[in-house]
mmCIF file of C-alpha atoms in Angstrom:
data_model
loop_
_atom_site.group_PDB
_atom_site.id
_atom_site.type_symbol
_atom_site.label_atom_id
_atom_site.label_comp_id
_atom_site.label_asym_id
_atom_site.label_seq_id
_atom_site.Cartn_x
_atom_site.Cartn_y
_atom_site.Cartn_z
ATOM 1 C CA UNK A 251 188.607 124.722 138.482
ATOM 2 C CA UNK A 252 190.233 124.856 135.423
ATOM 3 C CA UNK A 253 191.256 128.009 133.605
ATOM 4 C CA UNK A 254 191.851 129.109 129.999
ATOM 5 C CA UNK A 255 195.619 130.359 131.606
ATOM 6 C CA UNK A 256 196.265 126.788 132.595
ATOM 7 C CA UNK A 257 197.840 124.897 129.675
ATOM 8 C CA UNK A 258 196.506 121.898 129.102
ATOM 9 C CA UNK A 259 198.478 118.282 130.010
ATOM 10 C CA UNK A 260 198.703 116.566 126.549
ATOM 11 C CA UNK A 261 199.628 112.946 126.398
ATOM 12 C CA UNK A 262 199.911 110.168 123.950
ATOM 13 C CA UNK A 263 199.067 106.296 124.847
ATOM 14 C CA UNK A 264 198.532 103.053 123.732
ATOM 15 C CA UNK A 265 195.109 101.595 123.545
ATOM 16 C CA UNK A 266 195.930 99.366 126.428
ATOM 17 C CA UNK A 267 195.913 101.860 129.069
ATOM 18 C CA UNK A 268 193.558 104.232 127.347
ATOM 19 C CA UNK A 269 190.262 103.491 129.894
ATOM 20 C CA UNK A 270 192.085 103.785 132.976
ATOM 21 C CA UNK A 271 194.303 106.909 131.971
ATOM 22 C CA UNK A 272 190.620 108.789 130.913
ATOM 23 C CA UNK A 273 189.465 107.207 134.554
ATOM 24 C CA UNK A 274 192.722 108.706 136.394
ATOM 25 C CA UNK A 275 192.425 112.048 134.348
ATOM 26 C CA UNK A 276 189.486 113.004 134.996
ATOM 27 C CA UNK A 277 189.872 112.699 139.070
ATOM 28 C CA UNK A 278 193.342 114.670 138.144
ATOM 29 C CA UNK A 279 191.478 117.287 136.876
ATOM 30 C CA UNK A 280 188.871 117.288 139.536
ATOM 31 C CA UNK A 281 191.604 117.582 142.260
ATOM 32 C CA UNK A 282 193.873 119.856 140.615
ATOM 33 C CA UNK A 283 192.248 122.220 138.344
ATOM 34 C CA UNK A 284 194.949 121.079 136.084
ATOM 35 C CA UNK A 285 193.057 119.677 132.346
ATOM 36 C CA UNK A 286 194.855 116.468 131.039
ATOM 37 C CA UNK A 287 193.794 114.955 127.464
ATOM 38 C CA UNK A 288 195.766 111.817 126.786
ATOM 39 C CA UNK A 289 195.047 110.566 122.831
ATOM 40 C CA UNK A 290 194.865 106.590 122.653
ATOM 41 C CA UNK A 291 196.473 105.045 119.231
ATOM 42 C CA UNK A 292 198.049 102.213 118.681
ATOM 43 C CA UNK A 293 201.488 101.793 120.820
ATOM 44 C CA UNK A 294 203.694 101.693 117.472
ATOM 45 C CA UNK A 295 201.742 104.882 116.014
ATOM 46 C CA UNK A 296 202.167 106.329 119.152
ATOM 47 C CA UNK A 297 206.354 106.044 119.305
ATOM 48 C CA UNK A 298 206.586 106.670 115.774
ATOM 49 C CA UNK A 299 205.003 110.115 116.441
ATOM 50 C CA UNK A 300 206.814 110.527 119.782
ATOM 51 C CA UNK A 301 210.010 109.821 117.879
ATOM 52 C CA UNK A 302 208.735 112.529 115.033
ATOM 53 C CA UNK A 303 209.282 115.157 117.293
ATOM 54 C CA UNK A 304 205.523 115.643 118.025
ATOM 55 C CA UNK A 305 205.066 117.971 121.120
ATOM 56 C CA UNK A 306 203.502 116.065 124.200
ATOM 57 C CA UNK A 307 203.894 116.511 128.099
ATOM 58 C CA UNK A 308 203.529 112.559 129.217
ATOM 59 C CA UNK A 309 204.091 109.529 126.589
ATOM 60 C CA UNK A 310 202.037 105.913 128.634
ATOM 61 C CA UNK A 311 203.594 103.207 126.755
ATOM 62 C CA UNK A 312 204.848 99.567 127.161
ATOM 63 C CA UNK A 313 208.161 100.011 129.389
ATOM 64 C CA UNK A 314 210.781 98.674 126.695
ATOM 65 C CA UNK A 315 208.912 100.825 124.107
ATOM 66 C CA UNK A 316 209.396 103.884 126.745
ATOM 67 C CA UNK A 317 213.305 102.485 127.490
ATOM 68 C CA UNK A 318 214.140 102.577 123.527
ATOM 69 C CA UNK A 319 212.777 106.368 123.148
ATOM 70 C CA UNK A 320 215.054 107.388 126.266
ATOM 71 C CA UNK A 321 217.587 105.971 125.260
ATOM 72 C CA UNK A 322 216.927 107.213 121.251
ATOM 73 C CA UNK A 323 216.922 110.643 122.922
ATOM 74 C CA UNK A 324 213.266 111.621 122.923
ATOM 75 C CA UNK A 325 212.347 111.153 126.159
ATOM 76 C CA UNK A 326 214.516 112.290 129.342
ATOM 77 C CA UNK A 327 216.654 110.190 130.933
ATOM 78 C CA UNK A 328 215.441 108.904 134.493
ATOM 79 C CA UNK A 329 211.857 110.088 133.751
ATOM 80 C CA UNK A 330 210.410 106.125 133.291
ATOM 81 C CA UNK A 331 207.850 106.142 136.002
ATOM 82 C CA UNK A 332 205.867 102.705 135.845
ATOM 83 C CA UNK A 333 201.998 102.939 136.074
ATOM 84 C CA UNK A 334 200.363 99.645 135.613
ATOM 85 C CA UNK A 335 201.138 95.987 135.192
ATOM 86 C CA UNK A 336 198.019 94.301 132.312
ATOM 87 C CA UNK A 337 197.851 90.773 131.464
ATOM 88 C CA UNK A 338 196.718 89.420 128.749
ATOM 89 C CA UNK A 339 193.398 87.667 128.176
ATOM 90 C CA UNK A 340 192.067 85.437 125.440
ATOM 91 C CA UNK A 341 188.318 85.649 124.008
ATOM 92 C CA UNK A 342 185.245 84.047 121.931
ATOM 93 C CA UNK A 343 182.350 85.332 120.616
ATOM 94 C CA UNK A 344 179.517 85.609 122.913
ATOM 95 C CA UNK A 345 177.432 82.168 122.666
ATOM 96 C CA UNK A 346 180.547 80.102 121.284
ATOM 97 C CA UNK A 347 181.887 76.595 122.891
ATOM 98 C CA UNK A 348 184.371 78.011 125.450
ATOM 99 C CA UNK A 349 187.621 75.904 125.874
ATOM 100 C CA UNK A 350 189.686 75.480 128.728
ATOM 101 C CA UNK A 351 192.722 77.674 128.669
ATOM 102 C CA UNK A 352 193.674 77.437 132.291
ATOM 103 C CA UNK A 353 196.752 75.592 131.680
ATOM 104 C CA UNK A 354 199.301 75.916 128.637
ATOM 105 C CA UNK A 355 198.882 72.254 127.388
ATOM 106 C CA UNK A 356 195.258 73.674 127.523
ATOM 107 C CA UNK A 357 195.515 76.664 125.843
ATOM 108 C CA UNK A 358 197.819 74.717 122.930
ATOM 109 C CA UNK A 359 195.072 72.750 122.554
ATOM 110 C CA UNK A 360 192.445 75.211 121.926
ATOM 111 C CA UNK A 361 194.973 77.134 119.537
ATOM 112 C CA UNK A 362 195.092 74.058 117.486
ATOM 113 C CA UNK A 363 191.473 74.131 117.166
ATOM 114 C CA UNK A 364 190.561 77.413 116.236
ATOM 115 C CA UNK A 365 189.869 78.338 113.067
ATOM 116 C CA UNK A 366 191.200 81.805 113.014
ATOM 117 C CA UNK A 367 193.031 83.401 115.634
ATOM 118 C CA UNK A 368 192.877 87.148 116.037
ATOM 119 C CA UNK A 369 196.022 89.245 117.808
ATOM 120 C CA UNK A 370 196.991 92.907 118.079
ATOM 121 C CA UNK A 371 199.903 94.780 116.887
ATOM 122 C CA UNK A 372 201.002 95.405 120.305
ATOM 123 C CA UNK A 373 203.498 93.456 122.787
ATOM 124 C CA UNK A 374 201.363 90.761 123.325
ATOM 125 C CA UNK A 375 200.695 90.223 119.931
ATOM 126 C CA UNK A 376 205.053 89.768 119.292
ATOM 127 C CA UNK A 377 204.937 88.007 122.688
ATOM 128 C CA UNK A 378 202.233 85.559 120.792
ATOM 129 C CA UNK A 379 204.009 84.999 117.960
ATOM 130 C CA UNK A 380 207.342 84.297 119.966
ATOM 131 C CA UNK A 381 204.976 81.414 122.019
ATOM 132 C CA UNK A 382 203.186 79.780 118.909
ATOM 133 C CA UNK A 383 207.168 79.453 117.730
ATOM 134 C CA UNK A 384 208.581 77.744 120.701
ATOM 135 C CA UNK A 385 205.342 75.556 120.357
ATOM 136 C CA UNK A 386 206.402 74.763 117.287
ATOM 137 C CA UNK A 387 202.848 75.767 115.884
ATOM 138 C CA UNK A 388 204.757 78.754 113.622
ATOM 139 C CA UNK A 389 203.680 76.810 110.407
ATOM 140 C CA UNK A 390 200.794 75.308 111.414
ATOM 141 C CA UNK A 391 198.829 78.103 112.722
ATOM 142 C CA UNK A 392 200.278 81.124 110.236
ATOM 143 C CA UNK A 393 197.467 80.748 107.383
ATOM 144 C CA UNK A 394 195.586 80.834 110.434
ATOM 145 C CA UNK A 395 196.073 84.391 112.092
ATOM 146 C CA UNK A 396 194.727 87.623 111.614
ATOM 147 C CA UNK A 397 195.793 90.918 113.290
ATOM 148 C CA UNK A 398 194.051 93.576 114.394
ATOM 149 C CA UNK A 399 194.888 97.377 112.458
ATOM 150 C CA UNK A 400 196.795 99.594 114.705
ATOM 151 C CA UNK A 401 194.241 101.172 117.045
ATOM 152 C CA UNK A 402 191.476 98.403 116.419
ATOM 153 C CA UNK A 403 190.549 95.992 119.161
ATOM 154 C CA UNK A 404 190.848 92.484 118.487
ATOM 155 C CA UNK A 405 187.468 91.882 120.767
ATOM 156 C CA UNK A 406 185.555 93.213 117.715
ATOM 157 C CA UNK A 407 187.184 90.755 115.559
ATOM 158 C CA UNK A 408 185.990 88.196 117.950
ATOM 159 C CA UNK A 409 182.520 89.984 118.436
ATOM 160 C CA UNK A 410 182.076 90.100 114.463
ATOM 161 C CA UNK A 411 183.108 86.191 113.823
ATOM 162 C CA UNK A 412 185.957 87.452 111.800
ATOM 163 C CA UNK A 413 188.083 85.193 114.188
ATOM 164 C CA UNK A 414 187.518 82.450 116.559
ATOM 165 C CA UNK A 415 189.669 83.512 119.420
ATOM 166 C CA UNK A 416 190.789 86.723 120.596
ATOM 167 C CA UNK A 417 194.315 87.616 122.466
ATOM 168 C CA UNK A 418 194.975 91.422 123.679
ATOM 169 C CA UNK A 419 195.389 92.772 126.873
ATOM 170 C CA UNK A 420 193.029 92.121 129.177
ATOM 171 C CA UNK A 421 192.516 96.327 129.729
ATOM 172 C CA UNK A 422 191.186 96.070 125.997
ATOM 173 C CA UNK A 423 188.640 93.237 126.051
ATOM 174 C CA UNK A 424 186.419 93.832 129.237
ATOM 175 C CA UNK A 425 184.340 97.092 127.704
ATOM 176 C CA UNK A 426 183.757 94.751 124.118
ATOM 177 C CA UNK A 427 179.962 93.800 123.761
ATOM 178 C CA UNK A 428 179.581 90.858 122.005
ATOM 179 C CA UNK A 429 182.365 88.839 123.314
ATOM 180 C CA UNK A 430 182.996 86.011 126.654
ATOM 181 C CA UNK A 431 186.683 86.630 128.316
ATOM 182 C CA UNK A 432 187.571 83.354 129.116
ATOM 183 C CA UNK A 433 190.262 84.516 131.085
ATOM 184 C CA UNK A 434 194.596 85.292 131.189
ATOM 185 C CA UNK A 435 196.421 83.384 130.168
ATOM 186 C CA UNK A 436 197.989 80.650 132.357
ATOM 187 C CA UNK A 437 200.634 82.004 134.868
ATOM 188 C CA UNK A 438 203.386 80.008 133.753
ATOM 189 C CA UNK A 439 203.946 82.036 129.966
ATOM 190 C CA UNK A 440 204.480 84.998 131.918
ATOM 191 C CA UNK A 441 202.869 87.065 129.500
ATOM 192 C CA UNK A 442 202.406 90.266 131.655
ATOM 193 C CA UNK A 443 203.344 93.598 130.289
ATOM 194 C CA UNK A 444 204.355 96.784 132.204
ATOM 195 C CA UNK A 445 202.981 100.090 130.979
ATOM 196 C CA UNK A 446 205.236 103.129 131.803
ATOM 197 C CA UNK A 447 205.058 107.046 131.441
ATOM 198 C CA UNK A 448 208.714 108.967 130.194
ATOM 199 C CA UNK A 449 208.522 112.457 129.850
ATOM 200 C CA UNK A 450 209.635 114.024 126.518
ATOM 201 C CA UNK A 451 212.978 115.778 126.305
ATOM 202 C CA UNK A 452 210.852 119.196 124.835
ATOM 203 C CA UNK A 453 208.983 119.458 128.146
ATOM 204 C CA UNK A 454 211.052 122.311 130.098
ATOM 205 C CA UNK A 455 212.569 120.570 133.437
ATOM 206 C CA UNK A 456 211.463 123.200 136.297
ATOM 207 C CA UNK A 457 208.727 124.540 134.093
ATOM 208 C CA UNK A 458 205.317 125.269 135.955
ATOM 209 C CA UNK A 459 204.122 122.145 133.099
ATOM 210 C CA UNK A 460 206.750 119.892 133.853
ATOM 211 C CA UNK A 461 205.214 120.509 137.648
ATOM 212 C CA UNK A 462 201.590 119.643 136.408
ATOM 213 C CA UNK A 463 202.804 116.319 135.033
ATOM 214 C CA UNK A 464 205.042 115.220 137.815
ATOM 215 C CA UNK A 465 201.787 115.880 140.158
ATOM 216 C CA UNK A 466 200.159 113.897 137.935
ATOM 217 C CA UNK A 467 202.295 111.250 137.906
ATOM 218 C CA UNK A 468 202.593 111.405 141.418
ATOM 219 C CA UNK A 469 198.821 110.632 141.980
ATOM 220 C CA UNK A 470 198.794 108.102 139.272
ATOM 221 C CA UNK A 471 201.245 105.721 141.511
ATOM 222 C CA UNK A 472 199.530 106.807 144.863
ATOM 223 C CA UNK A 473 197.424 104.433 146.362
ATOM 224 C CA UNK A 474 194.609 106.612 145.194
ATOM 225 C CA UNK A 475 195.193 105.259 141.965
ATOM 226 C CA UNK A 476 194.516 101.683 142.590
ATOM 227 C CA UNK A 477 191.236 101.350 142.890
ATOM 228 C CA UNK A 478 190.814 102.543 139.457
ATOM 229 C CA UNK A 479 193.476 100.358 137.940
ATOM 230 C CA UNK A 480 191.960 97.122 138.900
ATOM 231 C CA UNK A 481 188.154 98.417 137.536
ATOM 232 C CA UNK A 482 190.148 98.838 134.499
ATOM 233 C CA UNK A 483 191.342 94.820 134.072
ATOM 234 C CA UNK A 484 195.030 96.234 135.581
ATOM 235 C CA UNK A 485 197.472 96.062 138.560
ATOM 236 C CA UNK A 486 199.467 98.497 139.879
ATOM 237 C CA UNK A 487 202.929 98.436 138.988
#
């Protein structure tokens, strides 16, 4: 059981991961007694605050966004511990004409025929832009795109018409009524993104918290873990 002695493990995320840390915290908690509240925002808020100097004891983040706040300083060195690998998935609203995306001529083609495209703020919306590029559909599609606020799902841009279809992790589409995942995106864009945890420099190494989150940690690469990653639209690391 938890007590009111036991200092509470606070963490900061990205949206990405946010259903599957909850999922993992919770059996944490049940195990170890130990409390763990992990705030979800989006992944750029989230460094921007890390990088602030706000006080945290775990920081779940894409792994080159965790890489530039080690090596910034903020978070310890050697303290990257990888946690999940997401892909990303493309949507439509519920009831819509579904196109084929299962190849990328496939998926160019139903780019070129949406009418709006919606993508986040978050790798796989930079790893989007990057594609559309080397398509040479920069130009063609810009007038075109919308993205998603910091922290707001691009499924309910889908869900509310506000764009014809959805990219975003895949982690951050399955629990949106309203919307058909037509799947990930075809294996050969590679468009798979790593989440990782980094501990922050502030946390005291040795200190009975610094224990809690290793533990942690520990159990969220164990095979324990998996089970609950893949319910979440994730794979282990």
């Amino acid at each position: 059981m938890t007590t009111e002695t036991t200092p509470r493990i606070r963490g900061i995320s990205s949206m990405a991961t946010r259903q599957v840390l909850a999922e993992l915290g919770t059996v944490f908690e049940q195990r170890s007694g130990s409390a763990v509240a992990i705030e979800a925002v989006g992944g750029v808020d989230a460094a921007q605050r890390v990088a602030a100097g706000e006080a945290f004891d775990v920081v779940v983040l894409a792994s080159d966004a965790i890489d530039k706040l080690i090596a910034a300083g903020h978070l310890r060195a050697g303290s990257r511990v990888d946690l999940v690998r997401s892909s990303v998935a493309v949507a439509v609203r519920q009831g819509a004409t579904q196109p084929d995306i299962s190849t990328e001529e496939a998926l160019q083609r139903a780019v070129r025929a949406a009418r709006r495209i919606g993508y986040s703020t978050g790798p796989s919306g930079t790893a989007l832009i990057a594609l559309f590029e080397r398509w040479g559909l920069g130009d063609e599609v810009r007038d075109r795109l919308t993205q998603a606020r910091p922290g707001v799902p691009v499924g309910s841009l889908v869900a509310q018409g506000e764009v014809e279809l959805g990219f975003q992790q895949l982690s951050e589409l399955i629990h949106v009524e309203g919307i058909t995942v037509l799947g990930v995106m075809p294996p050969e864009l590679k468009f798979d993104t790593i989440f990782s945890a980094g501990v922050p420099v502030g946390l005291a190494s040795g200190s009975p918290q610094a224990e809690r989150v290793r533990q942690l940690l520990d159990f969220m690469t164990s095979p324990d873990a998996e089970a609950a990653k893949r319910r979440q639209g994730m794979e282990p690391a």
